[in-house]
Amino acid sequence: LTNEVVKSYSLEQQMRILSWNFDKSNQIKYVSSFEFTKYPFFGVQFHPEKNIYEWSRKEGLPHSLEGIQVAQYFAQFFVENCKPNSYAKAVQ
């Protein structure tokens, strides 16, 4: 999602943009994380698990303590937000 797309679909009234990022050429600014204001929907435009599980040197992924903690935060956040789901309770 770019700022133009957010505005063209009037998404700024429905979602809270949490972070922006730039493409590899540093030309296009895009939404990298967001949450909806009315519904428990969240989204990221990256792979938060990569820091823990991918070790490609060309990617330059941070494997520092902080990098791993951020990945674990996203995992825990996802799990905690799935728990209240009534569908998840029905299939257990």
Short mmCIF file of N, CA, C and O in Angstrom, two decimals:
data_model
loop_
_atom_site.label_atom_id
_atom_site.label_comp_id
_atom_site.label_asym_id
_atom_site.label_seq_id
_atom_site.Cartn_x
_atom_site.Cartn_y
_atom_site.Cartn_z
N LEU A 1 0.83 -1.18 0.00
CA LEU A 1 0.00 0.00 0.00
C LEU A 1 0.88 1.24 0.00
O LEU A 1 1.73 1.39 0.85
N THR A 2 0.62 2.11 -0.92
CA THR A 2 1.28 3.41 -0.92
C THR A 2 0.31 4.44 -0.36
O THR A 2 -0.89 4.16 -0.21
N ASN A 3 0.79 5.61 -0.08
CA ASN A 3 -0.06 6.68 0.45
C ASN A 3 -1.18 7.01 -0.53
O ASN A 3 -2.31 7.29 -0.14
N GLU A 4 -0.87 6.95 -1.83
CA GLU A 4 -1.88 7.23 -2.85
C GLU A 4 -3.02 6.22 -2.81
O GLU A 4 -4.20 6.57 -2.94
N VAL A 5 -2.69 4.95 -2.63
CA VAL A 5 -3.71 3.90 -2.56
C VAL A 5 -4.55 4.07 -1.30
O VAL A 5 -5.78 3.96 -1.35
N VAL A 6 -3.91 4.35 -0.19
CA VAL A 6 -4.63 4.56 1.07
C VAL A 6 -5.66 5.67 0.91
O VAL A 6 -6.82 5.53 1.29
N LYS A 7 -5.25 6.77 0.30
CA LYS A 7 -6.16 7.90 0.12
C LYS A 7 -7.23 7.61 -0.93
O LYS A 7 -8.39 8.00 -0.75
N SER A 8 -6.87 6.95 -2.02
CA SER A 8 -7.85 6.72 -3.09
C SER A 8 -8.99 5.80 -2.65
O SER A 8 -10.10 5.90 -3.16
N TYR A 9 -8.73 4.91 -1.68
CA TYR A 9 -9.77 4.03 -1.16
C TYR A 9 -10.31 4.52 0.18
O TYR A 9 -11.03 3.79 0.86
N SER A 10 -9.95 5.72 0.59
CA SER A 10 -10.37 6.31 1.86
C SER A 10 -10.08 5.40 3.05
O SER A 10 -10.88 5.28 3.97
N LEU A 11 -8.93 4.75 3.00
CA LEU A 11 -8.57 3.83 4.07
C LEU A 11 -8.09 4.53 5.33
O LEU A 11 -8.06 3.93 6.41
N GLU A 12 -7.72 5.80 5.22
CA GLU A 12 -7.21 6.49 6.41
C GLU A 12 -8.26 6.62 7.50
O GLU A 12 -7.92 6.79 8.67
N GLN A 13 -9.56 6.52 7.17
CA GLN A 13 -10.61 6.54 8.18
C GLN A 13 -10.82 5.15 8.80
O GLN A 13 -11.44 5.02 9.84
N GLN A 14 -10.34 4.12 8.15
CA GLN A 14 -10.58 2.75 8.61
C GLN A 14 -9.37 2.09 9.25
O GLN A 14 -9.51 1.11 9.95
N MET A 15 -8.20 2.61 8.97
CA MET A 15 -7.00 1.96 9.47
C MET A 15 -6.02 2.96 10.06
O MET A 15 -6.03 4.13 9.72
N ARG A 16 -5.22 2.45 10.95
CA ARG A 16 -4.15 3.25 11.56
C ARG A 16 -2.83 2.71 10.99
O ARG A 16 -2.52 1.53 11.14
N ILE A 17 -2.09 3.57 10.35
CA ILE A 17 -0.80 3.16 9.81
C ILE A 17 0.23 3.23 10.93
O ILE A 17 0.39 4.26 11.58
N LEU A 18 0.90 2.11 11.16
CA LEU A 18 1.86 2.03 12.26
C LEU A 18 3.29 2.31 11.82
O LEU A 18 4.10 2.79 12.60
N SER A 19 3.61 1.95 10.55
CA SER A 19 4.96 2.20 10.06
C SER A 19 4.99 2.27 8.54
O SER A 19 4.14 1.69 7.87
N TRP A 20 5.96 3.02 8.06
CA TRP A 20 6.22 3.16 6.63
C TRP A 20 7.62 2.62 6.36
O TRP A 20 8.46 2.55 7.25
N ASN A 21 7.86 2.26 5.09
CA ASN A 21 9.18 1.81 4.69
C ASN A 21 9.41 2.24 3.25
O ASN A 21 8.50 2.75 2.61
N PHE A 22 10.58 1.98 2.73
CA PHE A 22 10.91 2.29 1.34
C PHE A 22 11.35 1.02 0.62
O PHE A 22 11.93 0.12 1.23
N ASP A 23 11.07 0.96 -0.70
CA ASP A 23 11.52 -0.18 -1.50
C ASP A 23 13.05 -0.17 -1.59
O ASP A 23 13.71 0.75 -1.12
N LYS A 24 13.62 -1.22 -2.21
CA LYS A 24 15.07 -1.36 -2.25
C LYS A 24 15.76 -0.21 -2.98
O LYS A 24 16.90 0.12 -2.68
N SER A 25 15.07 0.40 -3.94
CA SER A 25 15.67 1.53 -4.66
C SER A 25 15.48 2.85 -3.91
O SER A 25 15.92 3.89 -4.38
N ASN A 26 14.81 2.79 -2.76
CA ASN A 26 14.56 3.96 -1.92
C ASN A 26 13.72 5.02 -2.63
O ASN A 26 13.82 6.20 -2.34
N GLN A 27 12.86 4.57 -3.55
CA GLN A 27 12.04 5.49 -4.33
C GLN A 27 10.57 5.49 -3.90
O GLN A 27 9.92 6.52 -3.93
N ILE A 28 10.06 4.31 -3.55
CA ILE A 28 8.63 4.18 -3.25
C ILE A 28 8.42 3.98 -1.76
O ILE A 28 8.92 3.02 -1.18
N LYS A 29 7.67 4.88 -1.16
CA LYS A 29 7.32 4.76 0.25
C LYS A 29 6.03 3.96 0.35
O LYS A 29 5.07 4.23 -0.37
N TYR A 30 6.01 2.95 1.22
CA TYR A 30 4.82 2.11 1.36
C TYR A 30 4.54 1.81 2.83
O TYR A 30 5.41 1.93 3.68
N VAL A 31 3.30 1.44 3.09
CA VAL A 31 2.88 1.05 4.43
C VAL A 31 3.51 -0.30 4.76
O VAL A 31 3.36 -1.25 4.01
N SER A 32 4.24 -0.38 5.87
CA SER A 32 4.84 -1.66 6.24
C SER A 32 4.13 -2.34 7.41
O SER A 32 4.30 -3.54 7.60
N SER A 33 3.31 -1.60 8.15
CA SER A 33 2.46 -2.25 9.16
C SER A 33 1.25 -1.35 9.44
O SER A 33 1.35 -0.13 9.37
N PHE A 34 0.13 -2.00 9.74
CA PHE A 34 -1.11 -1.25 9.99
C PHE A 34 -2.05 -2.06 10.85
O PHE A 34 -1.87 -3.27 11.04
N GLU A 35 -3.06 -1.38 11.38
CA GLU A 35 -4.14 -2.04 12.09
C GLU A 35 -5.43 -1.31 11.74
O GLU A 35 -5.42 -0.11 11.48
N PHE A 36 -6.51 -2.06 11.70
CA PHE A 36 -7.81 -1.42 11.47
C PHE A 36 -8.32 -0.88 12.79
O PHE A 36 -8.03 -1.42 13.85
N THR A 37 -9.08 0.19 12.73
CA THR A 37 -9.55 0.83 13.96
C THR A 37 -10.82 0.18 14.50
O THR A 37 -11.04 0.16 15.70
N LYS A 38 -11.65 -0.38 13.63
CA LYS A 38 -12.93 -0.94 14.07
C LYS A 38 -12.87 -2.46 14.26
O LYS A 38 -13.62 -3.01 15.06
N TYR A 39 -12.00 -3.13 13.54
CA TYR A 39 -11.92 -4.59 13.58
C TYR A 39 -10.52 -5.03 14.01
O TYR A 39 -9.56 -4.31 13.82
N PRO A 40 -10.41 -6.22 14.56
CA PRO A 40 -9.10 -6.70 15.01
C PRO A 40 -8.28 -7.28 13.85
O PRO A 40 -7.89 -8.45 13.85
N PHE A 41 -8.05 -6.47 12.83
CA PHE A 41 -7.26 -6.87 11.67
C PHE A 41 -5.94 -6.11 11.70
O PHE A 41 -5.92 -4.90 11.90
N PHE A 42 -4.86 -6.84 11.48
CA PHE A 42 -3.53 -6.27 11.47
C PHE A 42 -2.82 -6.76 10.23
O PHE A 42 -3.14 -7.81 9.70
N GLY A 43 -1.83 -6.03 9.79
CA GLY A 43 -1.07 -6.48 8.64
C GLY A 43 0.33 -5.93 8.63
O GLY A 43 0.59 -4.84 9.13
N VAL A 44 1.23 -6.73 8.06
CA VAL A 44 2.61 -6.29 7.87
C VAL A 44 3.02 -6.63 6.44
O VAL A 44 2.54 -7.61 5.87
N GLN A 45 3.87 -5.80 5.87
CA GLN A 45 4.36 -6.01 4.52
C GLN A 45 5.82 -6.42 4.60
O GLN A 45 6.69 -5.90 3.92
N PHE A 46 6.10 -7.35 5.48
CA PHE A 46 7.44 -7.91 5.63
C PHE A 46 7.29 -9.23 6.38
O PHE A 46 6.20 -9.60 6.80
N HIS A 47 8.37 -9.94 6.52
CA HIS A 47 8.34 -11.23 7.22
C HIS A 47 9.05 -11.09 8.57
O HIS A 47 10.27 -11.17 8.64
N PRO A 48 8.29 -10.88 9.64
CA PRO A 48 8.93 -10.68 10.94
C PRO A 48 9.69 -11.90 11.43
O PRO A 48 10.57 -11.78 12.28
N GLU A 49 9.41 -13.07 10.88
CA GLU A 49 10.10 -14.30 11.32
C GLU A 49 11.47 -14.46 10.69
O GLU A 49 12.26 -15.30 11.12
N LYS A 50 11.79 -13.69 9.65
CA LYS A 50 13.04 -13.87 8.91
C LYS A 50 14.27 -13.74 9.79
O LYS A 50 15.25 -14.48 9.60
N ASN A 51 14.29 -12.82 10.73
CA ASN A 51 15.48 -12.61 11.55
C ASN A 51 15.88 -13.87 12.31
O ASN A 51 17.06 -14.10 12.54
N ILE A 52 14.90 -14.65 12.70
CA ILE A 52 15.20 -15.85 13.48
C ILE A 52 15.62 -17.01 12.59
O ILE A 52 16.54 -17.75 12.90
N TYR A 53 14.97 -17.17 11.43
CA TYR A 53 15.10 -18.41 10.65
C TYR A 53 15.88 -18.29 9.36
O TYR A 53 16.17 -19.30 8.74
N GLU A 54 16.24 -17.11 8.91
CA GLU A 54 16.96 -16.98 7.64
C GLU A 54 18.34 -16.41 7.89
O GLU A 54 18.49 -15.40 8.57
N TRP A 55 19.33 -17.09 7.32
CA TRP A 55 20.71 -16.72 7.60
C TRP A 55 21.49 -16.36 6.34
O TRP A 55 22.70 -16.51 6.28
N SER A 56 20.82 -15.85 5.32
CA SER A 56 21.49 -15.42 4.09
C SER A 56 22.32 -14.17 4.37
O SER A 56 21.80 -13.18 4.87
N ARG A 57 23.58 -14.20 4.01
CA ARG A 57 24.45 -13.04 4.25
C ARG A 57 24.08 -11.86 3.36
O ARG A 57 24.27 -10.71 3.74
N LYS A 58 23.57 -12.13 2.16
CA LYS A 58 23.27 -11.04 1.24
C LYS A 58 22.05 -10.22 1.68
O LYS A 58 21.88 -9.09 1.28
N GLU A 59 21.17 -10.79 2.52
CA GLU A 59 19.99 -10.07 3.01
C GLU A 59 20.34 -9.04 4.07
O GLU A 59 19.64 -8.06 4.25
N GLY A 60 21.40 -9.26 4.82
CA GLY A 60 21.79 -8.32 5.87
C GLY A 60 20.80 -8.26 7.02
O GLY A 60 20.57 -7.20 7.60
N LEU A 61 20.19 -9.40 7.35
CA LEU A 61 19.20 -9.43 8.42
C LEU A 61 19.88 -9.31 9.79
O LEU A 61 20.88 -9.97 10.04
N PRO A 62 19.33 -8.49 10.67
CA PRO A 62 19.93 -8.37 12.00
C PRO A 62 19.60 -9.59 12.86
O PRO A 62 18.45 -9.94 13.04
N HIS A 63 20.63 -10.23 13.35
CA HIS A 63 20.44 -11.37 14.25
C HIS A 63 20.86 -11.00 15.67
O HIS A 63 21.19 -11.86 16.47
N SER A 64 20.81 -9.72 15.96
CA SER A 64 21.13 -9.25 17.30
C SER A 64 20.02 -9.67 18.26
O SER A 64 18.94 -10.12 17.84
N LEU A 65 20.27 -9.49 19.53
CA LEU A 65 19.26 -9.78 20.54
C LEU A 65 17.99 -8.99 20.25
O LEU A 65 16.89 -9.52 20.30
N GLU A 66 18.15 -7.71 19.91
CA GLU A 66 16.99 -6.85 19.63
C GLU A 66 16.22 -7.33 18.40
O GLU A 66 15.00 -7.33 18.38
N GLY A 67 16.94 -7.75 17.35
CA GLY A 67 16.29 -8.26 16.15
C GLY A 67 15.46 -9.51 16.43
O GLY A 67 14.34 -9.65 15.93
N ILE A 68 16.00 -10.39 17.24
CA ILE A 68 15.28 -11.62 17.62
C ILE A 68 14.09 -11.28 18.51
O ILE A 68 13.00 -11.83 18.36
N GLN A 69 14.25 -10.35 19.42
CA GLN A 69 13.15 -9.97 20.31
C GLN A 69 12.00 -9.35 19.53
O GLN A 69 10.83 -9.58 19.86
N VAL A 70 12.29 -8.57 18.51
CA VAL A 70 11.23 -7.98 17.69
C VAL A 70 10.45 -9.09 16.99
O VAL A 70 9.21 -9.09 16.96
N ALA A 71 11.16 -10.08 16.43
CA ALA A 71 10.49 -11.21 15.76
C ALA A 71 9.61 -11.97 16.76
O ALA A 71 8.48 -12.36 16.44
N GLN A 72 10.12 -12.19 17.96
CA GLN A 72 9.34 -12.90 18.98
C GLN A 72 8.14 -12.07 19.42
O GLN A 72 7.08 -12.63 19.71
N TYR A 73 8.27 -10.76 19.48
CA TYR A 73 7.14 -9.90 19.82
C TYR A 73 6.01 -10.08 18.82
O TYR A 73 4.85 -10.24 19.21
N PHE A 74 6.33 -10.05 17.52
CA PHE A 74 5.31 -10.23 16.50
C PHE A 74 4.62 -11.59 16.63
O PHE A 74 3.40 -11.69 16.49
N ALA A 75 5.39 -12.63 16.89
CA ALA A 75 4.81 -13.97 17.04
C ALA A 75 3.86 -14.01 18.23
O ALA A 75 2.74 -14.51 18.13
N GLN A 76 4.28 -13.48 19.36
CA GLN A 76 3.45 -13.47 20.56
C GLN A 76 2.20 -12.62 20.36
O GLN A 76 1.10 -12.99 20.77
N PHE A 77 2.35 -11.47 19.71
CA PHE A 77 1.22 -10.60 19.42
C PHE A 77 0.18 -11.33 18.57
O PHE A 77 -1.01 -11.28 18.85
N PHE A 78 0.63 -12.03 17.56
CA PHE A 78 -0.27 -12.78 16.69
C PHE A 78 -1.01 -13.86 17.48
O PHE A 78 -2.24 -13.98 17.39
N VAL A 79 -0.30 -14.63 18.27
CA VAL A 79 -0.92 -15.70 19.05
C VAL A 79 -1.94 -15.14 20.03
O VAL A 79 -3.06 -15.63 20.14
N GLU A 80 -1.57 -14.08 20.75
CA GLU A 80 -2.48 -13.49 21.74
C GLU A 80 -3.74 -12.93 21.09
O GLU A 80 -4.82 -12.98 21.68
N ASN A 81 -3.64 -12.42 19.88
CA ASN A 81 -4.81 -11.87 19.20
C ASN A 81 -5.66 -12.94 18.54
O ASN A 81 -6.80 -12.68 18.17
N CYS A 82 -5.13 -14.13 18.38
CA CYS A 82 -5.93 -15.24 17.85
C CYS A 82 -6.73 -15.94 18.95
O CYS A 82 -7.78 -16.51 18.67
N LYS A 83 -6.28 -15.88 20.17
CA LYS A 83 -6.94 -16.58 21.28
C LYS A 83 -8.40 -16.20 21.47
O LYS A 83 -9.23 -17.07 21.68
N PRO A 84 -8.78 -14.92 21.38
CA PRO A 84 -10.21 -14.57 21.60
C PRO A 84 -11.13 -14.97 20.47
O PRO A 84 -12.35 -14.86 20.59
N ASN A 85 -10.60 -15.46 19.38
CA ASN A 85 -11.42 -15.83 18.22
C ASN A 85 -12.36 -16.97 18.58
O ASN A 85 -11.93 -18.05 18.99
N SER A 86 -13.66 -16.77 18.42
CA SER A 86 -14.65 -17.79 18.75
C SER A 86 -14.52 -19.00 17.83
O SER A 86 -14.83 -20.13 18.23
N TYR A 87 -14.09 -18.84 16.59
CA TYR A 87 -13.91 -19.97 15.69
C TYR A 87 -12.80 -20.88 16.21
O TYR A 87 -12.94 -22.09 16.20
N ALA A 88 -11.74 -20.29 16.70
CA ALA A 88 -10.62 -21.09 17.21
C ALA A 88 -11.08 -21.95 18.39
O ALA A 88 -10.68 -23.09 18.53
N LYS A 89 -11.96 -21.40 19.23
CA LYS A 89 -12.48 -22.17 20.36
C LYS A 89 -13.38 -23.31 19.90
O LYS A 89 -13.41 -24.38 20.49
N ALA A 90 -14.12 -23.10 18.81
CA ALA A 90 -15.06 -24.10 18.33
C ALA A 90 -14.36 -25.32 17.76
O ALA A 90 -14.89 -26.43 17.83
N VAL A 91 -13.16 -25.16 17.19
CA VAL A 91 -12.47 -26.29 16.56
C VAL A 91 -11.53 -27.02 17.49
O VAL A 91 -10.97 -28.02 17.13
N GLN A 92 -11.39 -26.55 18.71
CA GLN A 92 -10.47 -27.21 19.65
C GLN A 92 -11.09 -28.45 20.22
O GLN A 92 -12.23 -28.63 20.41
#
